[in-house]
Amino acid sequence: MEPRFRGTLWAIFILFTLPRLTCNMFCPSGCFCDFKGSVGCVGDTITDIPEQLPLHTYLLKLNGTNMNVIKEQSLANQDLLLRLSLTHSHLHTIHPQAFHAAPQLKSVKLSSNDLSTLPARVFSPLATLQQLHLDANKLEILAPDMFEGLVGLLDLDLSHNKLTSPASDLFDGLTNLTFLNLGRNSIRKLPPTIFNSLTELRRLMIYNNELEVLEVGIFDKLVNLAELKIHHNQISSLPPGVFWHLRNLKTLTLSSNRLVAVPDRSFYHMPTLSKLTLYNNPLLSLPDELMGYMPEIAEFYLFGTNLTTVPGNVFANMSGLLRLNFHLNDQLKELPPDLFCCLPKLMKLSLKSNNLSHLHPELFSNLPTVGILALSNNQLENLPENILRGLRGVLSIDLKNNQLKTLPGDTFTSNTALKGLSLSGNPWDCDCDIRDIARWIKLNEPVVLDSEDVMCHSPNYQLLRRVTSLRNDEFDFCDATTVRIPATSESHDLSQPFLRVRTQQQTSFAPS
Ligand SMILES: *[C@@H]1O[C@H](CO)[C@@H](O)[C@H](O)[C@H]1NC(C)=O
Ligand SMILES: *[C@@H]1O[C@H](CO)[C@@H](O)[C@H](O)[C@H]1NC(C)=O
Ligand SMILES: *[C@@H]1O[C@H](CO)[C@@H](O)[C@H](O)[C@H]1NC(C)=O
Ligand SMILES: *[C@@H]1O[C@H](CO)[C@@H](O)[C@H](O)[C@H]1NC(C)=O
Ligand SMILES: *[C@@H]1O[C@H](CO)[C@@H](O)[C@H](O)[C@H]1NC(C)=O
């Protein structure tokens, strides 16, 4: 090898290993440094940004430290630092000029600290800032110009503070913002124009606040929004068409509010919606036109309402539904016959814990893909003949805790894929009418998951007998015309069946 060439190799070697050596040399105590330029420091001994950081540090993470103040000079000499994270450190004060020393910062995370106020325009020197996290602090008021000039900001997290009424121009100019989290504050009111600059916003979190109303037009400029979470507020009414400009919305959560009604066509113009939650609202009724065309909707949650019934077409446009959780509506009595007409992909239908006493014979006639049907904890007194016939793929049916006394013997015979059926908690009447279904249960005992607990409640002499213990020959008398001789006195032994007359065989009274 030529000496000159060998020299070059040495130079390259030194060039690449030097930073590594210097880094190891200068890594401050309490910190970990890696040769790529990231430094992490933890512990009470850290009270300020260490003066001697490896020269090429671009990422500095301080967590669980004693750095309560960012001083005017804290960030001096950190020309290459791009990402600063100072968390869980009881930070309460930032010097008004602190960020003048590091205008190149792209990310500042000050989460989980004690900040209750911020100096005027303290972040304004950070013209290329992309990420600002101030979540889990004690911020109550933010000056309207707090974020002025942060034109490159993409991600702003203000969640878990004490904000009550953000100024209408607080977010003006944040035209590149894609994520905004205002969740877990105490916001009562949002001005109608507060989001008007945020045309690039993809995700907006306003959950867990105290909003009582949404202003007309408040979301109209958010044409790129994919996720809007407004659950856990106090919203009692929606302005008409408040979501109509959100043509790219995929997720909308409105659960746990105080909605008693929603305006006509509230969920029109959302062709890409895939998840909608409305549960835990005291809804009394739904309008005849509510859901626009939404072929991609996969999940819909409508439980914990005060609905007594719903319009027959409420799910008609939700043709993509995979899971429909329409349960725990303790006043829901009635379902229209064609309610589930148009759900060609539905896999799970939960109607448990409603207050249904009758079902229309055609209710399930169009649900060939449903695998799970939950009807437990209702008031069902019977099931119409053939009601389950359309459920060709059903694997599991739960009928626990209803008021069923008997069922037609062929109720489940078309459900050839059935693997789990629950029938306990019903007052089965073990008289003649139960004969056929009792025989089916015995023949299909592995399918009836709770067969041990499927008990007779009547007649009295059968009380608490297992339905599976009923023998076929015990029903022989049923083929005869029977006459009941009513008890004439209190002394009649109710543990014995009534006497029956077998007319066919012309026998006389036959005590059993
Ligand atoms: C930061 O510190 C807090 C408390 O000191 C701790 O709970 C948390 O796990 C730490 N986070 C990281 C990423 O180390
Ligand atoms: C906004 O984002 C676009 C593309 O993401 C970028 O080209 C532009 O420079 C950004 N604007 C500012 C002011 O940073
Ligand atoms: C279904 O959606 C279409 C288009 O959005 C709309 O015209 C129609 O009225 C909707 N149907 C119902 C029952 O709301
Ligand atoms: C909804 O029902 C609950 C009881 O289930 C009741 O306390 C509440 O007042 C009802 N709300 C409305 C708006 O009717
Ligand atoms: C359930 O329906 C029955 C009548 O079928 C009614 O008496 C009862 O009050 C209803 N329960 C609720 C919580 O509304």
XYZ file of C-alpha atoms and ligand atoms in Angstrom:
582
model
C 0.000 0.000 0.000
C 1.251 3.440 -0.837
C 2.147 5.447 2.280
C 0.059 8.401 1.103
C -2.987 6.158 0.790
C -2.330 4.629 4.175
C -2.242 8.142 5.616
C -5.636 8.903 4.137
C -7.072 5.778 5.727
C -5.738 6.887 9.085
C -7.289 10.281 8.627
C -10.653 8.694 7.864
C -10.352 6.408 10.873
C -9.589 9.294 13.208
C -12.376 11.381 11.719
C -14.938 8.695 12.501
C -13.745 7.678 15.949
C -12.946 11.105 17.346
C -16.539 12.116 18.065
C -17.014 8.827 19.824
C -14.021 9.430 22.005
C -14.970 13.015 22.798
C -18.477 11.913 23.565
C -17.278 9.385 26.045
C -14.952 11.930 27.500
C -17.542 14.627 28.013
C -20.634 12.707 28.962
C -21.696 14.448 32.218
C -22.423 12.480 35.339
C -26.051 11.472 35.675
C -26.305 11.201 31.887
C -26.057 8.578 29.200
C -24.589 9.619 25.900
C -24.587 7.657 22.705
C -22.273 8.209 19.802
C -25.126 9.236 17.521
C -25.686 12.409 19.538
C -28.438 11.610 21.973
C -28.035 12.387 25.666
C -30.386 11.423 28.473
C -30.059 12.607 32.050
C -32.038 11.609 35.125
C -31.963 12.305 38.824
C -32.085 15.023 41.472
C -28.495 16.064 40.986
C -29.327 17.612 37.626
C -30.403 21.230 38.214
C -29.640 22.752 34.830
C -28.609 21.672 31.380
C -25.109 20.263 31.850
C -22.512 22.755 30.597
C -20.333 20.169 28.963
C -22.385 18.099 26.576
C -20.830 16.164 23.719
C -20.324 18.696 20.956
C -22.651 17.101 18.479
C -25.602 16.533 20.852
C -28.814 16.914 18.861
C -31.233 15.219 21.294
C -31.293 15.998 25.012
C -33.740 14.309 27.346
C -33.917 15.292 30.992
C -36.419 13.346 33.059
C -37.097 13.244 36.775
C -34.521 15.976 37.432
C -34.370 19.007 39.692
C -34.269 21.517 36.864
C -37.076 23.852 37.996
C -36.090 26.816 35.868
C -34.957 27.216 32.272
C -32.561 30.130 32.645
C -31.571 32.739 30.115
C -28.305 30.925 29.488
C -29.452 27.342 29.984
C -29.517 26.700 26.242
C -26.478 28.775 25.336
C -23.789 26.929 23.359
C -26.189 24.238 22.187
C -26.053 25.194 18.543
C -26.676 21.699 17.240
C -29.432 20.743 19.653
C -32.629 19.992 17.754
C -34.776 18.197 20.292
C -35.118 19.139 23.951
C -37.219 17.212 26.400
C -37.449 18.270 30.051
C -40.111 16.252 31.826
C -41.166 15.250 35.357
C -38.843 17.902 36.733
C -41.115 20.370 38.626
C -40.241 23.007 36.047
C -42.132 26.169 37.022
C -40.305 29.016 35.324
C -38.967 29.728 31.871
C -36.870 32.828 31.375
C -38.520 35.098 28.764
C -35.373 35.013 26.609
C -34.451 31.373 27.210
C -35.167 30.188 23.667
C -33.346 33.056 21.946
C -30.201 31.009 22.506
C -31.480 28.012 20.543
C -33.699 29.179 17.662
C -32.863 26.015 15.716
C -34.904 23.738 18.013
C -37.405 21.528 16.213
C -38.937 19.827 19.237
C -39.577 21.065 22.775
C -41.284 18.772 25.261
C -41.993 20.173 28.694
C -44.626 17.645 29.773
C -45.445 16.712 33.374
C -44.102 19.798 35.079
C -45.472 22.623 37.221
C -45.788 25.395 34.661
C -48.718 27.640 35.517
C -47.779 30.632 33.375
C -45.563 31.245 30.393
C -43.730 34.487 29.549
C -45.154 36.447 26.628
C -44.171 34.975 23.274
C -41.528 32.803 24.908
C -41.548 30.315 21.995
C -41.592 32.906 19.223
C -37.847 32.673 18.425
C -38.402 29.041 17.445
C -39.347 29.693 13.829
C -38.706 26.105 12.752
C -40.322 24.408 15.735
C -42.351 21.360 14.711
C -43.339 19.834 18.020
C -44.363 21.514 21.269
C -45.620 19.478 24.208
C -46.863 21.338 27.270
C -49.206 18.633 28.509
C -49.676 17.752 32.173
C -48.811 21.159 33.578
C -50.931 23.734 35.431
C -51.585 26.191 32.644
C -54.813 28.168 33.072
C -54.459 31.024 30.652
C -52.502 31.312 27.436
C -51.931 34.746 25.923
C -53.551 35.021 22.462
C -50.124 35.493 20.848
C -48.417 32.626 22.704
C -47.876 30.566 19.545
C -47.461 33.441 17.117
C -44.843 32.843 14.478
C -44.687 29.074 14.887
C -45.557 28.583 11.226
C -43.801 25.225 11.005
C -45.521 23.715 14.034
C -46.998 20.294 13.334
C -47.799 18.902 16.760
C -49.124 20.861 19.750
C -50.089 19.090 22.968
C -51.824 21.203 25.619
C -53.717 18.368 27.241
C -54.071 17.815 30.958
C -53.823 21.450 32.007
C -56.367 23.850 33.516
C -57.360 25.827 30.461
C -60.896 27.239 30.615
C -61.442 29.516 27.640
C -58.756 29.707 24.965
C -58.704 32.973 22.972
C -60.208 32.903 19.509
C -56.889 33.775 17.827
C -54.684 31.453 19.922
C -54.003 29.134 16.986
C -54.013 31.739 14.223
C -51.213 31.192 11.759
C -50.536 27.579 12.713
C -51.315 26.647 9.160
C -49.160 23.520 9.155
C -50.496 22.049 12.391
C -51.600 18.425 12.005
C -52.176 17.414 15.638
C -53.784 19.471 18.395
C -54.595 18.064 21.806
C -56.782 20.129 24.143
C -58.103 17.123 26.038
C -58.365 16.919 29.828
C -58.679 20.615 30.524
C -61.602 22.602 31.936
C -62.661 24.269 28.718
C -66.241 25.549 28.858
C -66.320 27.460 25.646
C -64.503 27.460 22.349
C -64.927 30.513 20.114
C -66.462 29.722 16.696
C -63.382 30.799 14.726
C -60.686 29.308 16.961
C -59.741 26.543 14.498
C -60.058 28.599 11.315
C -56.326 28.586 10.464
C -55.917 24.865 10.935
C -56.667 23.658 7.444
C -53.980 20.960 7.638
C -55.170 19.530 10.953
C -55.578 15.725 10.959
C -56.307 15.005 14.620
C -58.174 17.222 17.084
C -58.693 16.140 20.691
C -61.156 18.043 22.860
C -62.266 15.152 25.068
C -62.651 15.408 28.851
C -63.515 19.083 29.060
C -66.617 20.966 30.154
C -67.949 22.137 26.826
C -71.679 22.748 26.873
C -72.174 23.811 23.285
C -70.408 23.645 19.970
C -70.587 26.894 18.048
C -72.039 26.994 14.545
C -69.292 26.544 11.975
C -66.553 25.756 14.500
C -65.146 22.859 12.431
C -65.930 24.238 8.972
C -62.311 24.872 7.942
C -60.979 21.496 9.085
C -61.355 19.831 5.725
C -58.433 17.467 6.322
C -59.461 16.306 9.761
C -59.389 12.516 10.190
C -59.997 12.214 13.923
C -62.240 14.337 16.126
C -62.649 13.349 19.742
C -65.230 15.319 21.737
C -66.316 12.661 24.206
C -66.705 13.346 27.929
C -68.017 16.888 27.779
C -71.366 18.433 28.760
C -72.652 19.029 25.263
C -76.446 18.975 25.259
C -77.137 19.945 21.666
C -75.388 20.095 18.331
C -75.855 22.886 15.795
C -77.280 21.565 12.505
C -74.595 20.501 10.055
C -71.713 21.095 12.473
C -69.734 18.167 10.987
C -70.710 18.621 7.372
C -67.358 19.988 6.190
C -65.377 17.100 7.651
C -65.296 15.095 4.473
C -62.182 13.185 5.453
C -63.200 12.246 8.957
C -62.534 8.658 10.001
C -63.169 8.764 13.748
C -65.748 10.792 15.634
C -66.368 10.321 19.351
C -69.397 11.999 20.925
C -69.943 9.573 23.775
C -70.530 10.648 27.382
C -72.121 13.984 26.662
C -75.636 15.215 27.432
C -77.233 14.886 24.048
C -80.980 14.352 24.292
C -81.417 14.685 20.541
C -79.293 15.177 17.444
C -80.343 17.317 14.468
C -81.521 15.811 11.176
C -78.738 14.568 8.926
C -76.052 15.223 11.539
C -73.776 12.529 10.110
C -74.249 13.202 6.426
C -71.274 13.979 4.135
C -68.835 11.682 5.934
C -68.076 9.054 3.318
C -64.865 7.874 4.992
C -66.090 7.590 8.569
C -64.994 4.308 10.121
C -65.744 4.761 13.816
C -68.541 6.675 15.501
C -69.439 6.673 19.189
C -72.652 8.082 20.634
C -72.926 6.023 23.802
C -73.718 7.378 27.252
C -75.931 10.201 26.057
C -79.508 10.489 27.373
C -80.892 10.387 23.826
C -84.677 10.227 23.744
C -85.069 9.822 20.008
C -83.176 9.855 16.748
C -84.343 11.663 13.589
C -85.644 9.775 10.552
C -82.641 10.917 8.542
C -79.416 10.695 10.518
C -76.673 8.684 8.848
C -75.424 9.583 5.388
C -73.709 7.142 3.110
C -70.792 5.682 5.117
C -69.629 2.446 3.533
C -66.418 2.290 5.571
C -67.973 2.468 8.996
C -66.771 -0.556 10.946
C -67.827 0.137 14.515
C -70.824 1.916 15.930
C -71.508 2.268 19.627
C -75.020 3.217 20.674
C -75.508 2.241 24.276
C -76.415 3.834 27.569
C -79.135 6.012 25.988
C -82.760 6.680 26.927
C -84.058 5.554 23.546
C -87.291 3.565 23.556
C -87.026 2.786 19.854
C -85.102 3.948 16.762
C -86.076 4.799 13.168
C -86.132 1.713 10.935
C -83.481 3.115 8.600
C -80.984 4.351 11.170
C -78.350 1.793 10.188
C -79.385 1.555 6.537
C -76.492 3.678 5.256
C -73.878 2.071 7.512
C -73.243 -0.720 5.076
C -69.667 -1.344 6.215
C -70.562 -2.142 9.813
C -68.670 -5.064 11.313
C -69.637 -4.583 14.949
C -72.811 -2.979 16.188
C -72.968 -2.415 19.924
C -76.552 -1.397 20.460
C -76.954 -2.463 24.055
C -77.490 -1.256 27.637
C -80.380 0.968 26.622
C -82.599 0.076 29.519
C -85.694 1.700 28.053
C -85.360 0.277 24.552
C -88.573 -1.699 24.030
C -89.149 -1.917 20.332
C -87.099 -2.545 17.203
C -88.533 -1.862 13.724
C -88.705 -4.993 11.510
C -86.232 -3.818 8.842
C -83.704 -2.282 11.245
C -80.891 -4.648 10.225
C -81.839 -4.768 6.566
C -78.642 -3.487 5.043
C -75.643 -4.695 6.969
C -74.015 -7.198 4.620
C -70.744 -7.384 6.589
C -71.994 -7.406 10.156
C -70.127 -9.922 12.332
C -71.240 -8.991 15.814
C -74.645 -7.752 16.874
C -75.053 -6.953 20.531
C -78.557 -6.169 21.767
C -77.931 -7.276 25.327
C -79.282 -5.440 28.364
C -81.972 -3.556 26.520
C -85.629 -3.846 27.495
C -86.890 -5.865 24.533
C -89.905 -8.061 25.127
C -90.819 -9.004 21.532
C -88.864 -9.282 18.330
C -90.284 -9.075 14.826
C -90.080 -12.437 12.968
C -88.121 -10.812 10.115
C -85.703 -8.839 12.330
C -82.659 -11.040 11.659
C -83.647 -12.300 8.226
C -80.841 -10.470 6.416
C -77.772 -11.125 8.521
C -75.964 -14.044 6.908
C -72.514 -12.957 8.164
C -73.321 -12.446 11.835
C -71.199 -14.713 14.031
C -72.137 -13.348 17.450
C -75.647 -12.445 18.511
C -76.129 -11.206 22.063
C -79.684 -10.919 23.369
C -79.072 -11.548 27.046
C -80.661 -9.484 29.802
C -83.784 -8.413 27.975
C -87.438 -9.145 28.674
C -88.005 -11.610 25.822
C -91.018 -13.797 26.530
C -90.718 -15.842 23.379
C -89.021 -15.921 20.015
C -91.110 -15.967 16.848
C -90.939 -19.130 14.752
C -87.989 -19.071 12.310
C -86.564 -15.784 13.593
C -83.016 -17.179 13.584
C -83.269 -18.902 10.219
C -81.381 -16.190 8.299
C -78.384 -16.365 10.646
C -76.564 -18.965 8.609
C -73.102 -18.251 9.962
C -73.938 -17.652 13.593
C -71.469 -19.231 16.053
C -72.750 -17.882 19.301
C -76.191 -16.855 20.557
C -76.743 -15.563 24.062
C -80.315 -15.639 25.387
C -79.464 -15.644 29.091
C -81.620 -13.765 31.570
C -84.800 -13.212 29.630
C -88.384 -14.264 30.309
C -88.438 -17.271 27.989
C -90.782 -20.068 29.025
C -90.307 -22.213 25.970
C -89.101 -22.085 22.367
C -90.200 -23.807 19.173
C -88.315 -27.089 18.841
C -86.676 -26.069 15.564
C -85.529 -22.630 16.735
C -81.835 -23.403 16.171
C -81.981 -26.148 13.569
C -80.859 -23.895 10.693
C -77.940 -22.481 12.690
C -75.627 -25.281 11.667
C -72.451 -23.416 12.624
C -73.635 -22.780 16.184
C -70.966 -23.547 18.776
C -72.162 -21.691 21.868
C -75.675 -21.076 23.078
C -76.696 -19.729 26.481
C -80.218 -20.261 27.810
C -79.968 -20.008 31.601
C -81.700 -17.386 33.706
C -85.042 -17.918 31.955
C -88.211 -19.135 33.687
C -88.575 -22.300 31.572
C -92.021 -23.848 31.805
C -91.466 -27.592 31.781
C -94.936 -28.470 30.646
C -95.868 -30.119 27.353
C -94.763 -27.166 25.208
C -91.125 -27.573 26.192
C -90.922 -31.138 24.943
C -89.404 -30.415 21.512
C -86.848 -27.836 22.550
C -85.901 -29.941 25.588
C -85.177 -32.821 23.229
C -83.059 -30.520 21.009
C -81.124 -29.260 24.042
C -80.361 -32.813 25.155
C -79.218 -33.802 21.688
C -77.017 -30.708 21.447
C -75.741 -30.478 24.981
C -72.138 -29.586 24.011
C -73.469 -26.495 22.230
C -75.507 -25.305 25.210
C -72.743 -23.825 27.315
C -74.830 -23.383 30.439
C -77.004 -26.511 30.132
C -76.408 -27.294 33.831
C -78.233 -24.085 34.708
C -81.159 -24.293 32.316
C -83.835 -24.857 34.966
C -87.577 -25.394 35.099
C -89.478 -22.647 36.926
C -92.914 -24.136 36.430
C -95.069 -26.090 36.871
C -94.384 -26.162 40.567
C -93.606 -29.835 40.774
C -90.781 -29.374 38.285
C -89.266 -26.343 40.016
C -85.467 -26.255 39.682
C -85.278 -29.419 37.652
C -82.746 -29.277 34.888
C -84.360 -29.129 31.469
C -81.820 -31.706 30.285
C -83.115 -34.161 32.891
C -86.601 -34.263 31.392
C -87.151 -37.688 29.823
C -89.118 -38.124 26.638
C -91.508 -40.575 28.267
C -92.458 -37.983 30.865
C -94.244 -36.183 28.070
C -96.207 -39.157 26.833
C -99.352 -37.834 28.408
C -99.072 -34.728 26.272
C -100.264 -36.647 23.217
C -103.506 -37.247 25.014
C -106.195 -34.670 25.428
C -105.630 -33.506 28.918
C -107.965 -32.125 31.464
C -106.738 -30.334 34.497
C -108.482 -30.905 37.731
C -107.809 -27.787 39.729
C -106.790 -27.950 43.323
C -109.811 -27.660 45.556
C -108.130 -27.001 48.829
C -104.942 -25.709 50.356
C -104.093 -29.269 51.220
C -103.523 -30.177 47.571
C -99.960 -31.386 47.302
C -98.296 -28.952 44.924
C -95.256 -31.157 44.611
C -97.354 -33.533 42.512
C -98.616 -32.799 39.029
C -102.292 -32.318 38.530
C -104.260 -35.429 37.798
C -104.785 -36.006 34.146
C -107.316 -37.963 32.198
C -106.075 -40.090 29.341
C -108.959 -40.028 26.965
C -107.179 -41.857 24.186
C -106.754 -45.026 26.145
C -110.076 -44.604 27.874
C -108.384 -45.179 31.212
C -109.806 -43.645 34.290
C -108.066 -41.209 36.667
C -104.369 -41.850 36.740
C -102.384 -40.352 39.573
C -98.787 -39.840 38.576
C -39.678 9.965 33.787
O -39.745 10.089 35.189
C -40.969 9.711 35.773
C -40.984 10.034 37.245
O -39.749 10.393 37.719
C -41.197 8.242 35.514
O -42.437 7.859 36.056
C -41.182 8.001 34.018
O -41.299 6.622 33.753
C -39.910 8.520 33.397
N -40.022 8.418 31.955
C -39.071 7.933 31.189
C -39.347 7.894 29.723
O -38.023 7.546 31.652
C -45.590 23.853 5.932
O -45.464 22.540 5.454
C -45.047 22.464 4.140
C -45.108 21.006 3.714
O -45.180 20.157 4.797
C -43.641 23.012 4.026
O -43.192 22.939 2.690
C -43.662 24.461 4.492
O -42.374 24.968 4.505
C -44.249 24.529 5.870
N -44.377 25.881 6.223
C -43.595 26.405 7.081
C -43.818 27.855 7.275
O -42.763 25.772 7.700
C -78.243 7.610 3.015
O -77.260 8.464 2.493
C -77.634 9.135 1.315
C -76.447 9.909 0.827
O -75.765 10.517 1.877
C -78.854 10.022 1.596
O -79.279 10.646 0.420
C -79.972 9.171 2.159
O -81.059 9.990 2.525
C -79.471 8.437 3.378
N -80.498 7.574 3.912
C -80.985 7.746 5.141
C -81.991 6.765 5.562
O -80.642 8.653 5.878
C -82.647 9.053 31.150
O -82.887 7.961 32.018
C -82.359 8.102 33.319
C -82.656 6.832 34.068
O -82.378 5.727 33.315
C -82.972 9.310 34.012
O -82.388 9.487 35.262
C -82.751 10.529 33.164
O -83.432 11.630 33.732
C -83.259 10.304 31.746
N -82.908 11.456 30.946
C -83.779 12.064 30.160
C -83.280 13.230 29.398
O -84.941 11.697 30.038
C -88.999 -2.177 30.640
O -90.231 -2.493 30.039
C -91.265 -2.778 30.975
C -92.482 -3.157 30.174
O -92.153 -4.092 29.235
C -91.525 -1.563 31.840
O -92.478 -1.867 32.815
C -90.224 -1.150 32.518
O -90.429 0.060 33.225
C -89.153 -0.936 31.484
N -87.904 -0.640 32.136
C -87.308 0.541 32.009
C -86.037 0.706 32.736
O -87.774 1.424 31.315
